[in-house]
GROMACS .gro file of C-alpha atoms in nm:
model
  406
    1UNK     CA    1   0.012   4.849  14.056
    2UNK     CA    2  -0.126   4.663  14.425
    3UNK     CA    3   0.115   4.591  14.697
    4UNK     CA    4   0.062   4.247  14.822
    5UNK     CA    5   0.213   3.965  14.985
    6UNK     CA    6   0.021   3.608  14.856
    7UNK     CA    7   0.021   3.239  14.949
    8UNK     CA    8  -0.020   2.997  14.684
    9UNK     CA    9  -0.160   2.651  14.842
   10UNK     CA   10  -0.042   2.371  14.594
   11UNK     CA   11  -0.258   2.102  14.612
   12UNK     CA   12  -0.016   1.769  14.568
   13UNK     CA   13  -0.245   1.456  14.648
   14UNK     CA   14  -0.305   1.190  14.493
   15UNK     CA   15  -0.559   1.298  14.233
   16UNK     CA   16  -0.256   1.500  14.064
   17UNK     CA   17  -0.137   1.187  13.884
   18UNK     CA   18  -0.423   1.158  13.622
   19UNK     CA   19  -0.401   1.275  13.294
   20UNK     CA   20  -0.704   1.493  13.229
   21UNK     CA   21  -0.507   1.824  13.167
   22UNK     CA   22  -0.161   1.872  12.958
   23UNK     CA   23   0.059   1.567  13.076
   24UNK     CA   24  -0.118   1.565  13.435
   25UNK     CA   25  -0.292   1.748  13.681
   26UNK     CA   26  -0.008   1.824  13.872
   27UNK     CA   27   0.200   1.943  13.550
   28UNK     CA   28  -0.062   2.164  13.483
   29UNK     CA   29  -0.069   2.310  13.803
   30UNK     CA   30   0.311   2.404  13.858
   31UNK     CA   31   0.307   2.586  13.514
   32UNK     CA   32  -0.009   2.788  13.646
   33UNK     CA   33   0.190   2.888  13.991
   34UNK     CA   34   0.535   2.968  13.798
   35UNK     CA   35   0.313   3.224  13.571
   36UNK     CA   36   0.110   3.328  13.927
   37UNK     CA   37   0.457   3.400  14.044
   38UNK     CA   38   0.635   3.581  13.763
   39UNK     CA   39   0.330   3.793  13.726
   40UNK     CA   40   0.299   3.891  14.085
   41UNK     CA   41   0.679   3.978  14.058
   42UNK     CA   42   0.676   4.187  13.761
   43UNK     CA   43   0.327   4.394  13.882
   44UNK     CA   44   0.523   4.534  14.154
   45UNK     CA   45   0.881   4.485  14.273
   46UNK     CA   46   0.809   4.515  14.643
   47UNK     CA   47   0.527   4.215  14.621
   48UNK     CA   48   0.598   3.869  14.789
   49UNK     CA   49   0.484   3.531  14.720
   50UNK     CA   50   0.533   3.169  14.933
   51UNK     CA   51   0.419   2.834  14.859
   52UNK     CA   52   0.320   2.523  15.053
   53UNK     CA   53   0.164   2.169  14.974
   54UNK     CA   54  -0.148   2.064  15.171
   55UNK     CA   55  -0.148   1.667  15.114
   56UNK     CA   56   0.127   1.417  15.225
   57UNK     CA   57   0.241   1.386  15.554
   58UNK     CA   58   0.109   1.753  15.630
   59UNK     CA   59   0.115   2.090  15.543
   60UNK     CA   60   0.465   2.216  15.421
   61UNK     CA   61   0.547   2.555  15.361
   62UNK     CA   62   0.821   2.519  15.060
   63UNK     CA   63   0.935   2.900  15.033
   64UNK     CA   64   0.826   3.152  15.277
   65UNK     CA   65   0.657   3.503  15.141
   66UNK     CA   66   0.954   3.648  14.884
   67UNK     CA   67   1.052   3.896  14.615
   68UNK     CA   68   1.358   3.623  14.462
   69UNK     CA   69   1.128   3.437  14.173
   70UNK     CA   70   1.438   3.209  14.137
   71UNK     CA   71   1.328   3.046  14.498
   72UNK     CA   72   0.992   3.029  14.374
   73UNK     CA   73   1.010   2.836  14.091
   74UNK     CA   74   1.279   2.617  14.227
   75UNK     CA   75   1.093   2.514  14.539
   76UNK     CA   76   0.848   2.299  14.286
   77UNK     CA   77   1.099   2.075  14.190
   78UNK     CA   78   1.140   1.777  14.447
   79UNK     CA   79   0.780   1.795  14.527
   80UNK     CA   80   0.654   1.457  14.684
   81UNK     CA   81   0.282   1.317  14.526
   82UNK     CA   82   0.060   1.140  14.779
   83UNK     CA   83  -0.199   1.137  15.031
   84UNK     CA   84  -0.509   1.363  15.027
   85UNK     CA   85  -0.556   1.753  15.045
   86UNK     CA   86  -0.601   1.885  15.371
   87UNK     CA   87  -0.733   2.230  15.263
   88UNK     CA   88  -0.813   2.392  15.651
   89UNK     CA   89  -0.491   2.320  15.751
   90UNK     CA   90  -0.383   2.485  15.453
   91UNK     CA   91  -0.536   2.785  15.480
   92UNK     CA   92  -0.477   2.814  15.873
   93UNK     CA   93  -0.103   2.773  15.737
   94UNK     CA   94  -0.096   3.016  15.491
   95UNK     CA   95  -0.300   3.300  15.689
   96UNK     CA   96  -0.008   3.266  15.989
   97UNK     CA   97   0.270   3.314  15.753
   98UNK     CA   98   0.068   3.615  15.584
   99UNK     CA   99   0.032   3.729  15.954
  100UNK     CA  100   0.410   3.749  16.008
  101UNK     CA  101   0.527   3.894  15.656
  102UNK     CA  102   0.770   4.224  15.687
  103UNK     CA  103   0.652   4.442  15.524
  104UNK     CA  104   0.316   4.533  15.745
  105UNK     CA  105   0.160   4.800  15.432
  106UNK     CA  106   0.155   4.506  15.185
  107UNK     CA  107  -0.245   4.381  15.131
  108UNK     CA  108  -0.251   3.980  15.218
  109UNK     CA  109  -0.402   3.720  14.968
  110UNK     CA  110  -0.380   3.340  14.916
  111UNK     CA  111  -0.407   3.163  14.630
  112UNK     CA  112  -0.591   2.798  14.663
  113UNK     CA  113  -0.550   2.529  14.396
  114UNK     CA  114  -0.790   2.268  14.486
  115UNK     CA  115  -0.755   1.940  14.219
  116UNK     CA  116  -0.908   1.681  14.435
  117UNK     CA  117  -1.219   1.567  14.649
  118UNK     CA  118  -1.267   1.827  14.990
  119UNK     CA  119  -1.364   1.643  15.311
  120UNK     CA  120  -1.456   1.922  15.522
  121UNK     CA  121  -1.767   2.025  15.606
  122UNK     CA  122  -1.925   2.317  15.483
  123UNK     CA  123  -1.985   2.495  15.823
  124UNK     CA  124  -1.598   2.431  15.869
  125UNK     CA  125  -1.516   2.622  15.561
  126UNK     CA  126  -1.749   2.885  15.636
  127UNK     CA  127  -1.638   2.960  15.952
  128UNK     CA  128  -1.224   2.960  15.844
  129UNK     CA  129  -1.352   3.214  15.563
  130UNK     CA  130  -1.502   3.449  15.829
  131UNK     CA  131  -1.165   3.432  15.994
  132UNK     CA  132  -0.975   3.503  15.719
  133UNK     CA  133  -1.203   3.796  15.611
  134UNK     CA  134  -1.165   3.943  15.985
  135UNK     CA  135  -0.796   3.939  15.913
  136UNK     CA  136  -0.836   4.117  15.588
  137UNK     CA  137  -0.716   3.826  15.351
  138UNK     CA  138  -0.833   3.802  15.046
  139UNK     CA  139  -0.857   3.431  14.885
  140UNK     CA  140  -0.870   3.313  14.511
  141UNK     CA  141  -0.978   2.930  14.449
  142UNK     CA  142  -0.933   2.782  14.137
  143UNK     CA  143  -1.133   2.462  14.164
  144UNK     CA  144  -1.017   2.181  13.846
  145UNK     CA  145  -1.062   1.845  13.792
  146UNK     CA  146  -1.330   1.626  13.805
  147UNK     CA  147  -1.690   1.839  13.793
  148UNK     CA  148  -1.847   1.739  14.178
  149UNK     CA  149  -2.142   1.966  14.276
  150UNK     CA  150  -2.067   1.910  14.623
  151UNK     CA  151  -1.706   2.045  14.613
  152UNK     CA  152  -1.802   2.349  14.369
  153UNK     CA  153  -2.073   2.385  14.659
  154UNK     CA  154  -1.837   2.401  14.982
  155UNK     CA  155  -1.576   2.629  14.761
  156UNK     CA  156  -1.822   2.884  14.677
  157UNK     CA  157  -1.924   2.898  15.037
  158UNK     CA  158  -1.564   2.979  15.160
  159UNK     CA  159  -1.532   3.224  14.874
  160UNK     CA  160  -1.851   3.405  14.991
  161UNK     CA  161  -1.732   3.409  15.355
  162UNK     CA  162  -1.432   3.541  15.275
  163UNK     CA  163  -1.549   3.801  15.020
  164UNK     CA  164  -1.511   4.141  15.115
  165UNK     CA  165  -1.614   4.422  14.830
  166UNK     CA  166  -1.538   4.160  14.536
  167UNK     CA  167  -1.169   4.087  14.651
  168UNK     CA  168  -1.243   3.704  14.641
  169UNK     CA  169  -1.323   3.486  14.348
  170UNK     CA  170  -1.336   3.122  14.211
  171UNK     CA  171  -1.288   2.940  13.909
  172UNK     CA  172  -1.403   2.635  13.802
  173UNK     CA  173  -1.175   2.528  13.508
  174UNK     CA  174  -1.307   2.163  13.392
  175UNK     CA  175  -1.043   1.909  13.224
  176UNK     CA  176  -0.946   1.937  12.845
  177UNK     CA  177  -0.680   1.981  12.660
  178UNK     CA  178  -0.626   2.354  12.758
  179UNK     CA  179  -0.338   2.403  13.026
  180UNK     CA  180  -0.466   2.602  13.319
  181UNK     CA  181  -0.242   2.861  13.276
  182UNK     CA  182  -0.350   2.983  12.943
  183UNK     CA  183  -0.738   2.983  13.131
  184UNK     CA  184  -0.627   3.163  13.447
  185UNK     CA  185  -0.406   3.452  13.225
  186UNK     CA  186  -0.767   3.622  13.165
  187UNK     CA  187  -0.827   3.616  13.485
  188UNK     CA  188  -0.865   3.868  13.813
  189UNK     CA  189  -0.587   3.625  13.909
  190UNK     CA  190  -0.371   3.812  13.687
  191UNK     CA  191  -0.574   4.107  13.591
  192UNK     CA  192  -0.649   4.204  13.952
  193UNK     CA  193  -0.914   4.454  14.019
  194UNK     CA  194  -0.771   4.743  13.829
  195UNK     CA  195  -0.661   4.838  13.486
  196UNK     CA  196  -0.270   4.798  13.534
  197UNK     CA  197  -0.352   4.446  13.633
  198UNK     CA  198  -0.509   4.420  13.280
  199UNK     CA  199  -0.238   4.574  13.073
  200UNK     CA  200   0.032   4.326  13.273
  201UNK     CA  201  -0.185   4.013  13.186
  202UNK     CA  202  -0.190   4.116  12.806
  203UNK     CA  203   0.146   4.170  12.862
  204UNK     CA  204   0.186   3.803  12.985
  205UNK     CA  205  -0.051   3.651  12.746
  206UNK     CA  206   0.100   3.751  12.417
  207UNK     CA  207   0.458   3.650  12.546
  208UNK     CA  208   0.325   3.289  12.622
  209UNK     CA  209   0.131   3.283  12.293
  210UNK     CA  210   0.479   3.346  12.145
  211UNK     CA  211   0.480   3.678  12.078
  212UNK     CA  212   0.268   3.860  11.811
  213UNK     CA  213   0.361   3.942  11.489
  214UNK     CA  214   0.461   4.317  11.385
  215UNK     CA  215   0.587   4.358  11.747
  216UNK     CA  216   0.908   4.404  11.866
  217UNK     CA  217   1.010   4.155  12.145
  218UNK     CA  218   0.693   4.004  12.127
  219UNK     CA  219   0.538   4.359  12.336
  220UNK     CA  220   0.294   4.572  12.199
  221UNK     CA  221   0.398   4.950  12.259
  222UNK     CA  222   0.072   5.071  12.309
  223UNK     CA  223  -0.037   4.854  12.582
  224UNK     CA  224   0.298   4.896  12.802
  225UNK     CA  225   0.509   5.149  12.652
  226UNK     CA  226   0.776   5.143  12.917
  227UNK     CA  227   0.807   4.788  12.899
  228UNK     CA  228   0.894   4.789  12.529
  229UNK     CA  229   1.158   5.108  12.552
  230UNK     CA  230   1.332   4.901  12.829
  231UNK     CA  231   1.343   4.600  12.605
  232UNK     CA  232   1.472   4.854  12.311
  233UNK     CA  233   1.733   5.029  12.488
  234UNK     CA  234   1.832   4.705  12.641
  235UNK     CA  235   1.880   4.538  12.294
  236UNK     CA  236   2.076   4.812  12.204
  237UNK     CA  237   2.305   4.845  12.500
  238UNK     CA  238   2.343   4.449  12.439
  239UNK     CA  239   2.426   4.557  12.060
  240UNK     CA  240   2.684   4.813  12.137
  241UNK     CA  241   2.850   4.609  12.377
  242UNK     CA  242   2.888   4.335  12.156
  243UNK     CA  243   3.014   4.546  11.875
  244UNK     CA  244   3.260   4.670  12.100
  245UNK     CA  245   3.402   4.343  12.207
  246UNK     CA  246   3.421   4.258  11.869
  247UNK     CA  247   3.608   4.565  11.765
  248UNK     CA  248   3.861   4.474  12.075
  249UNK     CA  249   3.903   4.126  11.965
  250UNK     CA  250   4.007   4.279  11.616
  251UNK     CA  251   4.241   4.512  11.758
  252UNK     CA  252   4.411   4.233  11.995
  253UNK     CA  253   4.395   3.992  11.703
  254UNK     CA  254   4.623   4.279  11.483
  255UNK     CA  255   4.842   4.321  11.768
  256UNK     CA  256   4.881   3.968  11.819
  257UNK     CA  257   4.980   3.930  11.402
  258UNK     CA  258   5.226   4.225  11.441
  259UNK     CA  259   5.335   4.101  11.775
  260UNK     CA  260   5.403   3.760  11.622
  261UNK     CA  261   5.549   3.944  11.272
  262UNK     CA  262   5.813   4.134  11.496
  263UNK     CA  263   5.886   3.834  11.708
  264UNK     CA  264   5.956   3.603  11.361
  265UNK     CA  265   6.176   3.910  11.197
  266UNK     CA  266   6.372   3.910  11.537
  267UNK     CA  267   6.369   3.529  11.576
  268UNK     CA  268   6.540   3.520  11.190
  269UNK     CA  269   6.805   3.803  11.285
  270UNK     CA  270   6.881   3.663  11.613
  271UNK     CA  271   6.951   3.313  11.423
  272UNK     CA  272   7.148   3.469  11.119
  273UNK     CA  273   7.392   3.660  11.436
  274UNK     CA  274   7.411   3.308  11.651
  275UNK     CA  275   7.518   3.131  11.300
  276UNK     CA  276   7.765   3.412  11.221
  277UNK     CA  277   7.869   3.384  11.578
  278UNK     CA  278   7.891   3.033  11.528
  279UNK     CA  279   8.076   3.022  11.247
  280UNK     CA  280   8.331   3.261  11.393
  281UNK     CA  281   8.369   3.047  11.718
  282UNK     CA  282   8.473   2.760  11.493
  283UNK     CA  283   8.680   2.921  11.239
  284UNK     CA  284   8.903   3.095  11.565
  285UNK     CA  285   8.863   2.706  11.710
  286UNK     CA  286   9.010   2.569  11.414
  287UNK     CA  287   9.313   2.811  11.436
  288UNK     CA  288   9.362   2.757  11.788
  289UNK     CA  289   9.380   2.370  11.654
  290UNK     CA  290   9.618   2.421  11.461
  291UNK     CA  291   9.857   2.651  11.637
  292UNK     CA  292   9.778   2.423  11.901
  293UNK     CA  293   9.911   2.103  11.708
  294UNK     CA  294  10.194   2.351  11.564
  295UNK     CA  295  10.322   2.418  11.894
  296UNK     CA  296  10.315   2.087  12.006
  297UNK     CA  297  10.502   1.918  11.703
  298UNK     CA  298  10.755   2.216  11.801
  299UNK     CA  299  10.743   2.085  12.112
  300UNK     CA  300  10.805   1.719  12.016
  301UNK     CA  301  11.081   1.814  11.810
  302UNK     CA  302  11.246   2.011  12.104
  303UNK     CA  303  11.160   1.724  12.354
  304UNK     CA  304  11.342   1.480  12.098
  305UNK     CA  305  11.637   1.690  12.026
  306UNK     CA  306  11.677   1.722  12.413
  307UNK     CA  307  11.644   1.387  12.448
  308UNK     CA  308  11.918   1.309  12.194
  309UNK     CA  309  12.148   1.584  12.298
  310UNK     CA  310  12.090   1.461  12.686
  311UNK     CA  311  12.164   1.090  12.561
  312UNK     CA  312  12.473   1.261  12.408
  313UNK     CA  313  12.579   1.442  12.690
  314UNK     CA  314  12.515   1.171  12.966
  315UNK     CA  315  12.722   0.927  12.708
  316UNK     CA  316  13.003   1.190  12.732
  317UNK     CA  317  12.961   1.232  13.068
  318UNK     CA  318  12.977   0.865  13.114
  319UNK     CA  319  13.273   0.852  12.918
  320UNK     CA  320  13.488   1.127  13.092
  321UNK     CA  321  13.337   0.992  13.421
  322UNK     CA  322  13.491   0.637  13.349
  323UNK     CA  323  13.825   0.819  13.255
  324UNK     CA  324  13.836   1.018  13.526
  325UNK     CA  325  13.757   0.691  13.720
  326UNK     CA  326  14.045   0.490  13.559
  327UNK     CA  327  14.311   0.803  13.624
  328UNK     CA  328  14.173   0.818  13.983
  329UNK     CA  329  14.209   0.445  14.057
  330UNK     CA  330  14.556   0.490  13.870
  331UNK     CA  331  14.697   0.806  14.078
  332UNK     CA  332  14.544   0.621  14.407
  333UNK     CA  333  14.760   0.320  14.305
  334UNK     CA  334  15.044   0.509  14.265
  335UNK     CA  335  14.994   0.731  14.556
  336UNK     CA  336  15.007   0.381  14.810
  337UNK     CA  337  15.301   0.281  14.600
  338UNK     CA  338  15.436   0.604  14.696
  339UNK     CA  339  15.357   0.570  15.014
  340UNK     CA  340  15.501   0.262  15.036
  341UNK     CA  341  15.796   0.325  14.906
  342UNK     CA  342  15.826   0.617  15.156
  343UNK     CA  343  15.800   0.381  15.466
  344UNK     CA  344  16.046   0.179  15.315
  345UNK     CA  345  16.238   0.446  15.229
  346UNK     CA  346  16.242   0.591  15.573
  347UNK     CA  347  16.290   0.219  15.751
  348UNK     CA  348  16.610   0.213  15.535
  349UNK     CA  349  16.722   0.565  15.622
  350UNK     CA  350  16.611   0.502  16.000
  351UNK     CA  351  16.828   0.210  15.958
  352UNK     CA  352  17.091   0.372  15.838
  353UNK     CA  353  17.117   0.631  16.083
  354UNK     CA  354  17.101   0.347  16.389
  355UNK     CA  355  17.413   0.260  16.192
  356UNK     CA  356  17.688   0.541  16.382
  357UNK     CA  357  17.994   0.409  16.207
  358UNK     CA  358  17.813   0.469  15.906
  359UNK     CA  359  17.693   0.843  15.951
  360UNK     CA  360  18.036   0.941  16.099
  361UNK     CA  361  18.199   0.840  15.787
  362UNK     CA  362  17.961   0.995  15.563
  363UNK     CA  363  17.994   1.294  15.818
  364UNK     CA  364  18.370   1.286  15.808
  365UNK     CA  365  18.372   1.320  15.411
  366UNK     CA  366  18.155   1.605  15.394
  367UNK     CA  367  18.362   1.926  15.364
  368UNK     CA  368  18.349   2.153  15.678
  369UNK     CA  369  18.264   1.909  15.860
  370UNK     CA  370  18.427   1.823  16.195
  371UNK     CA  371  18.233   1.477  16.373
  372UNK     CA  372  18.377   1.551  16.695
  373UNK     CA  373  18.203   1.884  16.705
  374UNK     CA  374  17.932   1.849  17.011
  375UNK     CA  375  17.646   1.985  16.836
  376UNK     CA  376  17.675   1.750  16.579
  377UNK     CA  377  17.762   1.478  16.830
  378UNK     CA  378  17.403   1.611  16.968
  379UNK     CA  379  17.211   1.590  16.651
  380UNK     CA  380  17.344   1.226  16.619
  381UNK     CA  381  17.261   1.154  16.932
  382UNK     CA  382  16.878   1.217  16.894
  383UNK     CA  383  16.855   1.095  16.567
  384UNK     CA  384  16.972   0.754  16.721
  385UNK     CA  385  16.704   0.814  16.999
  386UNK     CA  386  16.453   0.878  16.762
  387UNK     CA  387  16.536   0.552  16.536
  388UNK     CA  388  16.516   0.349  16.855
  389UNK     CA  389  16.206   0.491  16.937
  390UNK     CA  390  16.052   0.413  16.639
  391UNK     CA  391  16.191   0.084  16.630
  392UNK     CA  392  16.035   0.010  16.965
  393UNK     CA  393  15.691   0.122  16.834
  394UNK     CA  394  15.724  -0.121  16.540
  395UNK     CA  395  15.805  -0.407  16.714
  396UNK     CA  396  15.497  -0.298  16.938
  397UNK     CA  397  15.268  -0.251  16.686
  398UNK     CA  398  15.343  -0.604  16.510
  399UNK     CA  399  15.300  -0.754  16.858
  400UNK     CA  400  14.985  -0.599  16.888
  401UNK     CA  401  14.861  -0.738  16.514
  402UNK     CA  402  14.976  -1.111  16.617
  403UNK     CA  403  14.778  -1.110  16.920
  404UNK     CA  404  14.473  -0.940  16.737
  405UNK     CA  405  14.525  -1.266  16.489
  406UNK     CA  406  14.521  -1.521  16.771
   0.00000   0.00000   0.00000
């Protein structure tokens, strides 16, 4: 397998709008470029491919040489069509891009698509060809579009100047219903200069044709046994993976169903326990309500009895208090009367004691009492003095009362 770094020069001029190829020239060219990128990367994993456009405002590098097939295919989207093709500038930029490749061991190749007239002179193209040959760059030219003898002559002179021991080629593809990719599959662009390239081209041709009958995966094991074995192994691995995934899904479904059944039984048991507990709670609540009602009625009855007894006791107490009040008032009245009587009696006694002749006659009438006895005389004198003091006091009190009234 050849280790190469390839630059593909795309013609995106106004001529690419023509529909003399399937869909149009640009679409046919894009399909061919996609096939070439796939073939180069599949023939050797270390191969790199870059893409640039030669028309429009100038030469534009879409992607530098890379082994990423996704970048190669993605760069074709969004390419603007317009202007004229600048073949000389495209070749020179391609040669500079290959010169700065990372792996210097890679052989250098340029694939040029020319679908529009060539404006450069033949001598200029020959000079560019010799320069490419000097830097060991091989060139493959795809001439498609109108049959122009002058254009064909210029391109053949370019390839002849570059060619070194049959490393460069030119292919003329006239307009027609056949796609460019179908024609190029049988050319050295795909087949290369050795046997390995032809085998790869055969595999690509069969894949593009839609897989011939009798071959698994569209690959002939006689032409490429390694690819057929790799495809078969990958298919077996994918089948085993799918079977393992299906088995795992079935086990998870069974576990889930089992878990749902257990959860359902647990839910039923929990529901029964909850209902039983609820029933017991309701019974206990009813019993408590009955007991509370009975206690409440008993308390009400006792309170009514207490209130009646309290009323009776209160009435009795009030009657007793009334009788006691009456007795107290009567006692007070009697005591007042007694005091009045005592005062009046005391006053009378005092008056009688003040009368000395009356006291002497009484003492004389008493047996064993001598009115002339000095002790009796002293007693009578003291009693008379006391009575006089009392009278003076009473008079003084009466006088003060009268003054207060005034």
